[in-house]
PDB file of C-alpha atoms in Angstrom:
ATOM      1  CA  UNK C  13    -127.023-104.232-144.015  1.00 88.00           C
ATOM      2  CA  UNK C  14    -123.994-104.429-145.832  1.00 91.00           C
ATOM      3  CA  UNK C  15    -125.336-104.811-149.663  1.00 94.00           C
ATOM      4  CA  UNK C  16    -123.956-103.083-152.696  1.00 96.00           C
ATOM      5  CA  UNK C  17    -125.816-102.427-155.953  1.00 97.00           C
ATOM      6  CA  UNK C  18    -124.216-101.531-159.749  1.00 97.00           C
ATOM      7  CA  UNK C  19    -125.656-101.231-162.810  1.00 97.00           C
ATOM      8  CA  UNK C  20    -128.334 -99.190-164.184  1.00 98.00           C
ATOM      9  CA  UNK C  21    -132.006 -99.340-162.785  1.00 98.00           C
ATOM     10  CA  UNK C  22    -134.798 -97.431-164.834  1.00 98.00           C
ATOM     11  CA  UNK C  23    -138.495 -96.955-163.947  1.00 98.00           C
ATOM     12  CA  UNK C  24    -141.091 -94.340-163.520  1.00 98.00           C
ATOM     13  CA  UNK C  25    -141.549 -93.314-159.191  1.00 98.00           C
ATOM     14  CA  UNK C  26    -139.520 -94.146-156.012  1.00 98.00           C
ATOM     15  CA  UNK C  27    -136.756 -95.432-158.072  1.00 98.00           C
ATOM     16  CA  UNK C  28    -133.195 -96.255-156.321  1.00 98.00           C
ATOM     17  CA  UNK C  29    -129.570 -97.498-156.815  1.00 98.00           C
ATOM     18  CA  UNK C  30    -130.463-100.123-153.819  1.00 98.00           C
ATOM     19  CA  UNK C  31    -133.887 -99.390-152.384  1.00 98.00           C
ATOM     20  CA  UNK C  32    -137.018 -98.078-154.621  1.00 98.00           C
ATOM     21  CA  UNK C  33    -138.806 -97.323-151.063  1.00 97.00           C
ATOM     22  CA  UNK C  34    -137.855 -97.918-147.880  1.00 97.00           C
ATOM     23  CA  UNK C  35    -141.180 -97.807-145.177  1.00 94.00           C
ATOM     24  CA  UNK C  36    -138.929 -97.619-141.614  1.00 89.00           C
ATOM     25  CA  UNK C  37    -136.404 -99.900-140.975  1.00 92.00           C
ATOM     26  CA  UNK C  38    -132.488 -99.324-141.241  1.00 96.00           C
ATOM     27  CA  UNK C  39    -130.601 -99.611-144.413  1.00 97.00           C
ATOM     28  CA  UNK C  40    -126.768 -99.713-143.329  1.00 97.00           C
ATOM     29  CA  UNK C  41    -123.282 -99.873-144.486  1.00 98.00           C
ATOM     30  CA  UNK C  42    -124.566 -99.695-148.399  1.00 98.00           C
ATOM     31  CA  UNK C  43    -123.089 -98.696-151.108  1.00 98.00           C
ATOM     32  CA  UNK C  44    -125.012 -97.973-154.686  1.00 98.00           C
ATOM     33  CA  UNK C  45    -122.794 -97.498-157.889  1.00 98.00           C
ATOM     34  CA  UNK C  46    -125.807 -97.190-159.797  1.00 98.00           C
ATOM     35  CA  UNK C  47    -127.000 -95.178-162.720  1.00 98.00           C
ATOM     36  CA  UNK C  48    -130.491 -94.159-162.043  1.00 98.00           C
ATOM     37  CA  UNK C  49    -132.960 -93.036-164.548  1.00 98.00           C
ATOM     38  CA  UNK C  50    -136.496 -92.051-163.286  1.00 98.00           C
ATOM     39  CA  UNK C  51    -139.421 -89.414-163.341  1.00 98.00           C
ATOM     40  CA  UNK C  52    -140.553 -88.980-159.523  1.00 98.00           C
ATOM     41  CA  UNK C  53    -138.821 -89.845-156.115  1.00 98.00           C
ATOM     42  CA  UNK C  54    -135.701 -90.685-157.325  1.00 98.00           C
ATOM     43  CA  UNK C  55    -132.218 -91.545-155.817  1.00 98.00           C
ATOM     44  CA  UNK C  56    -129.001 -93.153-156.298  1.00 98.00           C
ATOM     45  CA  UNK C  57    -128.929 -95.770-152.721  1.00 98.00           C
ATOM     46  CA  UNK C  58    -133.115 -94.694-152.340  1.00 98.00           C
ATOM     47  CA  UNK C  59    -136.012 -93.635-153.885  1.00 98.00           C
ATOM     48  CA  UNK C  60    -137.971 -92.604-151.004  1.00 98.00           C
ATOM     49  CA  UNK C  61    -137.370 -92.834-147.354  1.00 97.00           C
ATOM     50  CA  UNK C  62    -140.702 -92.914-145.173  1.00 94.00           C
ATOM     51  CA  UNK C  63    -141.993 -93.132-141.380  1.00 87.00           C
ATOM     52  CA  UNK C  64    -138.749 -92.957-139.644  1.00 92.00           C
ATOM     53  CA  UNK C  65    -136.355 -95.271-142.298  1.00 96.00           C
ATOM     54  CA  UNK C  66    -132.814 -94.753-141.215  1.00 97.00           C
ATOM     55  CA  UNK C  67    -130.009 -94.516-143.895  1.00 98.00           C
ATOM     56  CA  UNK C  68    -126.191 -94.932-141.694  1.00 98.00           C
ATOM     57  CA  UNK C  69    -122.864 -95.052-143.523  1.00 98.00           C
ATOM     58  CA  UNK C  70    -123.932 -95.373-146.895  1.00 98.00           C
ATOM     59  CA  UNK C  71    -122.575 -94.520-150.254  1.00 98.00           C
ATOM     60  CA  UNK C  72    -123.968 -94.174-153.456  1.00 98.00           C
ATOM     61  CA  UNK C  73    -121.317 -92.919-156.682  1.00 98.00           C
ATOM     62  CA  UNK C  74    -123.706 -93.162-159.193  1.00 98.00           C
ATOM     63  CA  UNK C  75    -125.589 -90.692-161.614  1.00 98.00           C
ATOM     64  CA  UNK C  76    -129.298 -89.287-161.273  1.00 98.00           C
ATOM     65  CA  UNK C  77    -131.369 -88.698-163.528  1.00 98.00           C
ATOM     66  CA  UNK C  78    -135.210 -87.429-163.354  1.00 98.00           C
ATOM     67  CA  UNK C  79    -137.857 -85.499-165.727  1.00 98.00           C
ATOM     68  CA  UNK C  80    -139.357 -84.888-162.530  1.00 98.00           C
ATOM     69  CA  UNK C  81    -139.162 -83.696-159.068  1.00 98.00           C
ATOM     70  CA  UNK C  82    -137.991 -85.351-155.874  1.00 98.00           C
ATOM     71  CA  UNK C  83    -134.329 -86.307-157.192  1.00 98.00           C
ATOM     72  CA  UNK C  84    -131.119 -86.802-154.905  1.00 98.00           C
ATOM     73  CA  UNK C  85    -127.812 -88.226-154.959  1.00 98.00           C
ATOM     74  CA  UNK C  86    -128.440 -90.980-152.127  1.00 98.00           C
ATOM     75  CA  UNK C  87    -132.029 -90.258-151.445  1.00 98.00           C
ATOM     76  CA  UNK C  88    -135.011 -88.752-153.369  1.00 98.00           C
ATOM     77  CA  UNK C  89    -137.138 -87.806-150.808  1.00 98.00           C
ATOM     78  CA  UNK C  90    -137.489 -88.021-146.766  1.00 98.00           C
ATOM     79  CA  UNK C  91    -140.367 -87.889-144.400  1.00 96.00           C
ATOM     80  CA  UNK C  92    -141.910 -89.013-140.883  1.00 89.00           C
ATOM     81  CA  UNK C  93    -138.911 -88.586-138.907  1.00 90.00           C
ATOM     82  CA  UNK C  94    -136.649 -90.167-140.836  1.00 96.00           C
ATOM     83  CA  UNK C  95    -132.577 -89.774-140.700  1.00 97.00           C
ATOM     84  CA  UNK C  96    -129.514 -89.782-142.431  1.00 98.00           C
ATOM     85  CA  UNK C  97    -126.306 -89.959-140.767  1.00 98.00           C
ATOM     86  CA  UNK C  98    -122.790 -90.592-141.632  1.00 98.00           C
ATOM     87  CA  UNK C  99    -123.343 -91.188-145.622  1.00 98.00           C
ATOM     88  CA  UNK C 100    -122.601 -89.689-148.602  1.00 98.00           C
ATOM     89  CA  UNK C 101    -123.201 -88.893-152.511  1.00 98.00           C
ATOM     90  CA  UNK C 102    -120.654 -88.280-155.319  1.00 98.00           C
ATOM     91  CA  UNK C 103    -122.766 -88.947-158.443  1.00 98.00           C
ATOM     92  CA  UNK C 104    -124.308 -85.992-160.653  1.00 98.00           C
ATOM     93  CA  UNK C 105    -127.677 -85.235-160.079  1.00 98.00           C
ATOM     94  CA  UNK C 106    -130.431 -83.402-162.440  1.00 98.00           C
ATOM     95  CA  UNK C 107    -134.078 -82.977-162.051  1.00 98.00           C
ATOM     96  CA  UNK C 108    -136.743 -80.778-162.521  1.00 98.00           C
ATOM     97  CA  UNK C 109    -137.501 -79.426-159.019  1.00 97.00           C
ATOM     98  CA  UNK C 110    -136.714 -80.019-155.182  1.00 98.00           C
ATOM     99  CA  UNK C 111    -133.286 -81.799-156.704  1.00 98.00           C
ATOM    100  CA  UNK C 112    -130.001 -82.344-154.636  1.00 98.00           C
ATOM    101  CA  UNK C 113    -126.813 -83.437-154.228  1.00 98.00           C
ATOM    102  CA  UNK C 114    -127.740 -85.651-151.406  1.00 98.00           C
ATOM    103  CA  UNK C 115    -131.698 -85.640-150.748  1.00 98.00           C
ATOM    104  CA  UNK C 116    -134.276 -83.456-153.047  1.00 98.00           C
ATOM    105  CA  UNK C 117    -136.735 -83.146-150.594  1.00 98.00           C
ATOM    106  CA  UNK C 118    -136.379 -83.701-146.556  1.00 98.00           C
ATOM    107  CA  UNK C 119    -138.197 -83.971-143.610  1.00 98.00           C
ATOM    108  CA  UNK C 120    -135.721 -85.561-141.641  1.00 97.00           C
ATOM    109  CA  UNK C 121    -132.660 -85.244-139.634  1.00 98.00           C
ATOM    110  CA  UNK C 122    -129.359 -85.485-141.286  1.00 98.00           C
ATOM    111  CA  UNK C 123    -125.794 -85.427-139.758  1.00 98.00           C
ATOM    112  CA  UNK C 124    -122.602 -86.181-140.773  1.00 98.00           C
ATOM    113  CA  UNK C 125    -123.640 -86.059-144.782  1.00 98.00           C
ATOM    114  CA  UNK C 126    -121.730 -84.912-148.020  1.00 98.00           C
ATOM    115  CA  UNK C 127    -122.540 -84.262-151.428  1.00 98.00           C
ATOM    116  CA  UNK C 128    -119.705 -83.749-154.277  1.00 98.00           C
ATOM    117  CA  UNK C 129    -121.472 -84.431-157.147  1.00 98.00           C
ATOM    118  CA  UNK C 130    -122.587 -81.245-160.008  1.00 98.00           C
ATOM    119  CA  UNK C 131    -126.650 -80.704-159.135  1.00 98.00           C
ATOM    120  CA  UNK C 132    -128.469 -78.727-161.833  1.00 98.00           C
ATOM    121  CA  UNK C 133    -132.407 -78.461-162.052  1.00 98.00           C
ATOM    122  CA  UNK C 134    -134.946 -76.468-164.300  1.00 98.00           C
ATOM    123  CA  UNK C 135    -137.652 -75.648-161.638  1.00 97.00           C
ATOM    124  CA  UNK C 136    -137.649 -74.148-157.873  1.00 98.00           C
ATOM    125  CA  UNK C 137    -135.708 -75.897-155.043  1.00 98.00           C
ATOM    126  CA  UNK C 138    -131.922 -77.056-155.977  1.00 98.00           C
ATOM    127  CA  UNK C 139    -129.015 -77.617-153.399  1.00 98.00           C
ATOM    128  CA  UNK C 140    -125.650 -78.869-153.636  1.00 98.00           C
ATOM    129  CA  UNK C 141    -126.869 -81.208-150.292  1.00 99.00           C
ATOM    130  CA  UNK C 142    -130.124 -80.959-150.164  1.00 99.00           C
ATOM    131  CA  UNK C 143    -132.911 -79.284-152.405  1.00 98.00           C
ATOM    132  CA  UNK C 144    -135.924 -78.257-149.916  1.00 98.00           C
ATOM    133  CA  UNK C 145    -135.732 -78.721-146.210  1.00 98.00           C
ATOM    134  CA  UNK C 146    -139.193 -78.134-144.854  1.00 97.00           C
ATOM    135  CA  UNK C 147    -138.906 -79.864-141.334  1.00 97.00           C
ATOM    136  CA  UNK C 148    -136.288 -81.487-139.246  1.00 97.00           C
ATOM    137  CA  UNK C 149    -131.862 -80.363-138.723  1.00 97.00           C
ATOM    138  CA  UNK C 150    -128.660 -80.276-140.682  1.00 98.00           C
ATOM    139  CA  UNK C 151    -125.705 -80.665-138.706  1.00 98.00           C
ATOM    140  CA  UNK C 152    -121.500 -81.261-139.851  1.00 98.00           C
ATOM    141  CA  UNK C 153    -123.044 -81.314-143.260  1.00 98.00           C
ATOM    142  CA  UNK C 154    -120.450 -80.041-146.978  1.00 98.00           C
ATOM    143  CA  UNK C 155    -121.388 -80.097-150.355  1.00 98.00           C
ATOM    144  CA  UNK C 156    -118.972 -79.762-152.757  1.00 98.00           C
ATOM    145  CA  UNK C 157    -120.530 -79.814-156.140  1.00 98.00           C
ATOM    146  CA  UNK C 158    -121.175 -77.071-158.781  1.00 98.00           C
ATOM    147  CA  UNK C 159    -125.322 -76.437-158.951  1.00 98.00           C
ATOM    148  CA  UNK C 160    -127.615 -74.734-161.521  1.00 98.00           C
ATOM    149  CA  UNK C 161    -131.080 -73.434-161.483  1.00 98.00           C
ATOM    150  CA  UNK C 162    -133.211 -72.235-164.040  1.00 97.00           C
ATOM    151  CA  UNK C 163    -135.435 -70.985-161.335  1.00 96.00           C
ATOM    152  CA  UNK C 164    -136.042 -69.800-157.858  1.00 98.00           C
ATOM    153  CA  UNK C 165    -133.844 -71.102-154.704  1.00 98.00           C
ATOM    154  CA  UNK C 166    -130.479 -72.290-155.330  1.00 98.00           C
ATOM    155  CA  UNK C 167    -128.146 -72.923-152.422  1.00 98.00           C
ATOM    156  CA  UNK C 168    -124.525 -74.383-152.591  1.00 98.00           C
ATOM    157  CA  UNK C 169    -126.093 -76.439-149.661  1.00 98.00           C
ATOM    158  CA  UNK C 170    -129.880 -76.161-149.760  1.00 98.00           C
ATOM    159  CA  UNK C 171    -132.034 -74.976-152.184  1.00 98.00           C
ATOM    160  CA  UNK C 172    -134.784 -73.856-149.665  1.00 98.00           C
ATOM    161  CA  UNK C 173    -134.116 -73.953-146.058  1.00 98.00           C
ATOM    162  CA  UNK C 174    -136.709 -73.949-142.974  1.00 97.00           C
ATOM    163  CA  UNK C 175    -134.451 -75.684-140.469  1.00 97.00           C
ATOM    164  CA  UNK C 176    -131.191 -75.327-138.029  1.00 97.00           C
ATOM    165  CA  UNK C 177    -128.300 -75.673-139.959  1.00 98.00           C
ATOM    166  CA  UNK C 178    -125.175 -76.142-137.720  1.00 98.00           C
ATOM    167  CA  UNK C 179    -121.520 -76.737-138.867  1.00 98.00           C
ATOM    168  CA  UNK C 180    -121.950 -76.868-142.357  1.00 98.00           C
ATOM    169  CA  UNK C 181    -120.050 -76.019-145.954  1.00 98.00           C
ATOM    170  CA  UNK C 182    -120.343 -75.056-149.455  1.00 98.00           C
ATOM    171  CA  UNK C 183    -117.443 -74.799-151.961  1.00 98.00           C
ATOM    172  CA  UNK C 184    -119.546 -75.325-155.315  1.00 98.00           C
ATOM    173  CA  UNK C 185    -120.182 -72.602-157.743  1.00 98.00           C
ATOM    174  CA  UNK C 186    -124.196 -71.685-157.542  1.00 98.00           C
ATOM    175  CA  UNK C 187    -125.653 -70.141-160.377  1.00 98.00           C
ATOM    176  CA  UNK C 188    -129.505 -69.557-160.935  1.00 97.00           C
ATOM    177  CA  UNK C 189    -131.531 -67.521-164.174  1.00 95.00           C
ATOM    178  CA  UNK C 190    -134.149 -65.576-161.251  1.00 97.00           C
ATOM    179  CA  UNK C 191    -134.262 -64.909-157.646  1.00 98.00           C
ATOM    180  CA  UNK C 192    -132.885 -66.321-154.025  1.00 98.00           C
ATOM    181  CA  UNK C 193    -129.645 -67.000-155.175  1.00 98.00           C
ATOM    182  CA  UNK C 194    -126.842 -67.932-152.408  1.00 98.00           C
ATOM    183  CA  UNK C 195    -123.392 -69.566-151.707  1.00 98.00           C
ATOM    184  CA  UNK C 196    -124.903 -71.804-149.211  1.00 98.00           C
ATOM    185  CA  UNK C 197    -128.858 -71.112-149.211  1.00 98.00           C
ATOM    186  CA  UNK C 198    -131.082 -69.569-151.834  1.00 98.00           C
ATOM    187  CA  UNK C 199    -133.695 -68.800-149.272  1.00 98.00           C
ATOM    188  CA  UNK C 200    -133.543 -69.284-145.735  1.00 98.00           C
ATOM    189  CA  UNK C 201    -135.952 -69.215-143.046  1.00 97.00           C
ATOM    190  CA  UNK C 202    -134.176 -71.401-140.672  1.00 96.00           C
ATOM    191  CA  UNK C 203    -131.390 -70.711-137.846  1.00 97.00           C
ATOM    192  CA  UNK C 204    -128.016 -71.084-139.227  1.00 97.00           C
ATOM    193  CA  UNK C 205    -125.099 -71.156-137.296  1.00 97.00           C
ATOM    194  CA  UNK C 206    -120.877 -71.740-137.826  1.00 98.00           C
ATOM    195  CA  UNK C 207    -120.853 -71.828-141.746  1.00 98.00           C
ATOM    196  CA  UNK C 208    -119.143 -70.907-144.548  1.00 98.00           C
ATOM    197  CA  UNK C 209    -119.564 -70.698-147.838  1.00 98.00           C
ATOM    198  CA  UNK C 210    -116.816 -69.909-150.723  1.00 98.00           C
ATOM    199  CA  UNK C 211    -118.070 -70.315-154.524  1.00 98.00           C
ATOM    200  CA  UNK C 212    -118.937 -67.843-157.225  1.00 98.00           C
ATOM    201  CA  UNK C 213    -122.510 -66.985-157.104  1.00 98.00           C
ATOM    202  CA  UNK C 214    -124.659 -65.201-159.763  1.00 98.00           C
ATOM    203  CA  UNK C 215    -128.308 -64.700-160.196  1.00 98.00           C
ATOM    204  CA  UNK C 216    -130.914 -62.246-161.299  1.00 97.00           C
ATOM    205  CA  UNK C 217    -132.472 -60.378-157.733  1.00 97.00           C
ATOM    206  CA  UNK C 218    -131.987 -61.466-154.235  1.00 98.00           C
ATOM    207  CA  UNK C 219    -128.256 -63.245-154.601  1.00 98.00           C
ATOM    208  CA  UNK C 220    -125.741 -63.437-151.570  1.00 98.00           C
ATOM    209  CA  UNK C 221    -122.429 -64.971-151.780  1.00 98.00           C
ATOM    210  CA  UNK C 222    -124.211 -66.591-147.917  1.00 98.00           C
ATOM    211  CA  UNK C 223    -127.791 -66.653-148.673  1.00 98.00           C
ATOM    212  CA  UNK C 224    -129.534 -64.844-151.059  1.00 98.00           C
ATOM    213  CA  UNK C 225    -132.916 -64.047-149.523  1.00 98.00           C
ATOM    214  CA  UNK C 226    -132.787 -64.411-145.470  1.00 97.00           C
ATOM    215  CA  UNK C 227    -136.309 -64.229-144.049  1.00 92.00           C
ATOM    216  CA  UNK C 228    -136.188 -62.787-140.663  1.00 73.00           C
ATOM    217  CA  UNK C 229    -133.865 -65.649-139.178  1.00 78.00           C
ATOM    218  CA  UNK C 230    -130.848 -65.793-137.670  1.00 90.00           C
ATOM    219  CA  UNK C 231    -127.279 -66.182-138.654  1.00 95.00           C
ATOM    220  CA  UNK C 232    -124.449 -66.542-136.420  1.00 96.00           C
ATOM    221  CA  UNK C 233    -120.497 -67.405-136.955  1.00 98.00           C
ATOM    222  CA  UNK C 234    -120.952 -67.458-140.965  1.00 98.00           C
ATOM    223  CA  UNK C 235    -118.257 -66.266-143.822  1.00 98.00           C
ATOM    224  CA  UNK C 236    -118.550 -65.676-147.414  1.00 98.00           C
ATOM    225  CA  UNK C 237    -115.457 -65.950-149.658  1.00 98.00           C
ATOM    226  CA  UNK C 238    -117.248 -66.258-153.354  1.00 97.00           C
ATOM    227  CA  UNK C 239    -117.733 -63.278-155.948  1.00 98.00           C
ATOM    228  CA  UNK C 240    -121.079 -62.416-156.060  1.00 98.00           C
ATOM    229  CA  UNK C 241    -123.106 -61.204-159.338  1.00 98.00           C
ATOM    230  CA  UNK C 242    -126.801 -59.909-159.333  1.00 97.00           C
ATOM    231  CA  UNK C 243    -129.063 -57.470-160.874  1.00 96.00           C
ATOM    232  CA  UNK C 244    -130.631 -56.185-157.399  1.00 96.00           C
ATOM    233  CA  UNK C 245    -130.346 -57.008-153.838  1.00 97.00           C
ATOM    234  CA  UNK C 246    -127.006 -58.579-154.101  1.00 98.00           C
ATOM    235  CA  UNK C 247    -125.003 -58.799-151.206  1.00 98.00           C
ATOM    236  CA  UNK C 248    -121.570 -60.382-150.200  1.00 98.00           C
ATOM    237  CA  UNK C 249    -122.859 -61.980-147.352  1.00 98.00           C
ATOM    238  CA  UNK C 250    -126.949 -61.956-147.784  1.00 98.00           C
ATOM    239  CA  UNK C 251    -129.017 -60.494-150.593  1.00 98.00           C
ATOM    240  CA  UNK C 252    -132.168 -59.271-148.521  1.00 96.00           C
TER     241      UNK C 252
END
């Protein structure tokens, strides 16, 4: 509680600003200006947050940096019920895959979260906020950071989304060289309700100035401001 971290830290797997990896427990009122330079599990307050660790008004301003996958602002990667709530990440982020602006990959709950820094990754799974979320809820969530793919699934807020999003932003540009493209998600399997998403979007096939490639789920309350440019299956709102 209440410990702040600058510098740079280097190393090869779970690899933070503050915390390399945090196994439960509650890491609190933090703040990581740290430059962080990694290959796996990477993140600027923790590398990787596991069996219910709980990050709460945190801060990390400091730049990412991975060859590999599994690389976010404040945290690299989340799992076993653990949660994120009322923190934040302004540093620049790049990775390989499952990179964002916040968390690369999560399994957790997060509320209350924001991302501003630019997120760009060369392989599947990149999100202004978050790159992957497989399990858990997003709720009074923003990113505001540009983010580039050179792949599949990039979201102005989630890369690849399979959980409830509620009350949640984008204003970032999103741009991506193939398919699932969107303002907010790239592709989205996950209820997603009062959102809004207003950057520039462009992509190859399946790009939506929303989502770019909705499977079957539902959206309710959501707008789309951005200009949207694809080759097929583009859509102001959702691709397909």
């Amino acid at each position: 509680t209440n410990v702040t971290a600058s510098g740079n830290v280097t190393g090869d797997e779970y690899v933070g600003g503050v915390v390399g990896y945090a196994d439960s427990g509650v890491i609190s009122d933090s703040h990581g200006s740290v430059t962080v330079n990694a290959t796996n599990s990477v993140g600027g307050l923790v590398g990787q947050g596991w069996s219910n660790a709980a990050i709460r008004e945190s801060v990390a301003t400091g730049s990412v940096n991975a060859s590999g996958s599994w690389a976010g602002g404040l945290v690299g990667d989340i799992y076993g019920d653990s949660s994120i709530k009322n923190s934040m990440a302004s540093g620049n982020v790049t990775g390989s895959g499952d990179v964002g602006g916040l968390i690369g990959y999560s399994e957790g709950v997060v509320t209350n979260a924001t991302a501003a820094g630019t997120v760009s990754g060369s392989d599947n799974d990149v999100g202004g906020l978050i790159g992957y979320t497989a399990s858990g809820e997003l709720a009074n969530v923003t990113a505001f950071g540009d983010v580039s793919g050179k792949a599949n699934d990039v979201g102005g807020l989630v890369g690849d989304n399979s959980v409830t999003v509620t009350n949640a932003t984008a204003s970032g540009n999103v741009s991506g060289e193939y398919d699932e493209i969107g303002g907010l998600v790239g592709n989205n399997s996950g209820l997603v309700t009062n959102v809004a998403a207003s950057g520039t979007v462009t992509g190859d096939d399946e790009v939506g100035g929303l989502i770019g490639d909705d499977d079957a789920s539902v959206v309710r309350n959501a707008t789309a401001s951005g200009n949207v440019t694809g080759d097929t299956e583009a859509g102001g709102l959702i691709g397909v």
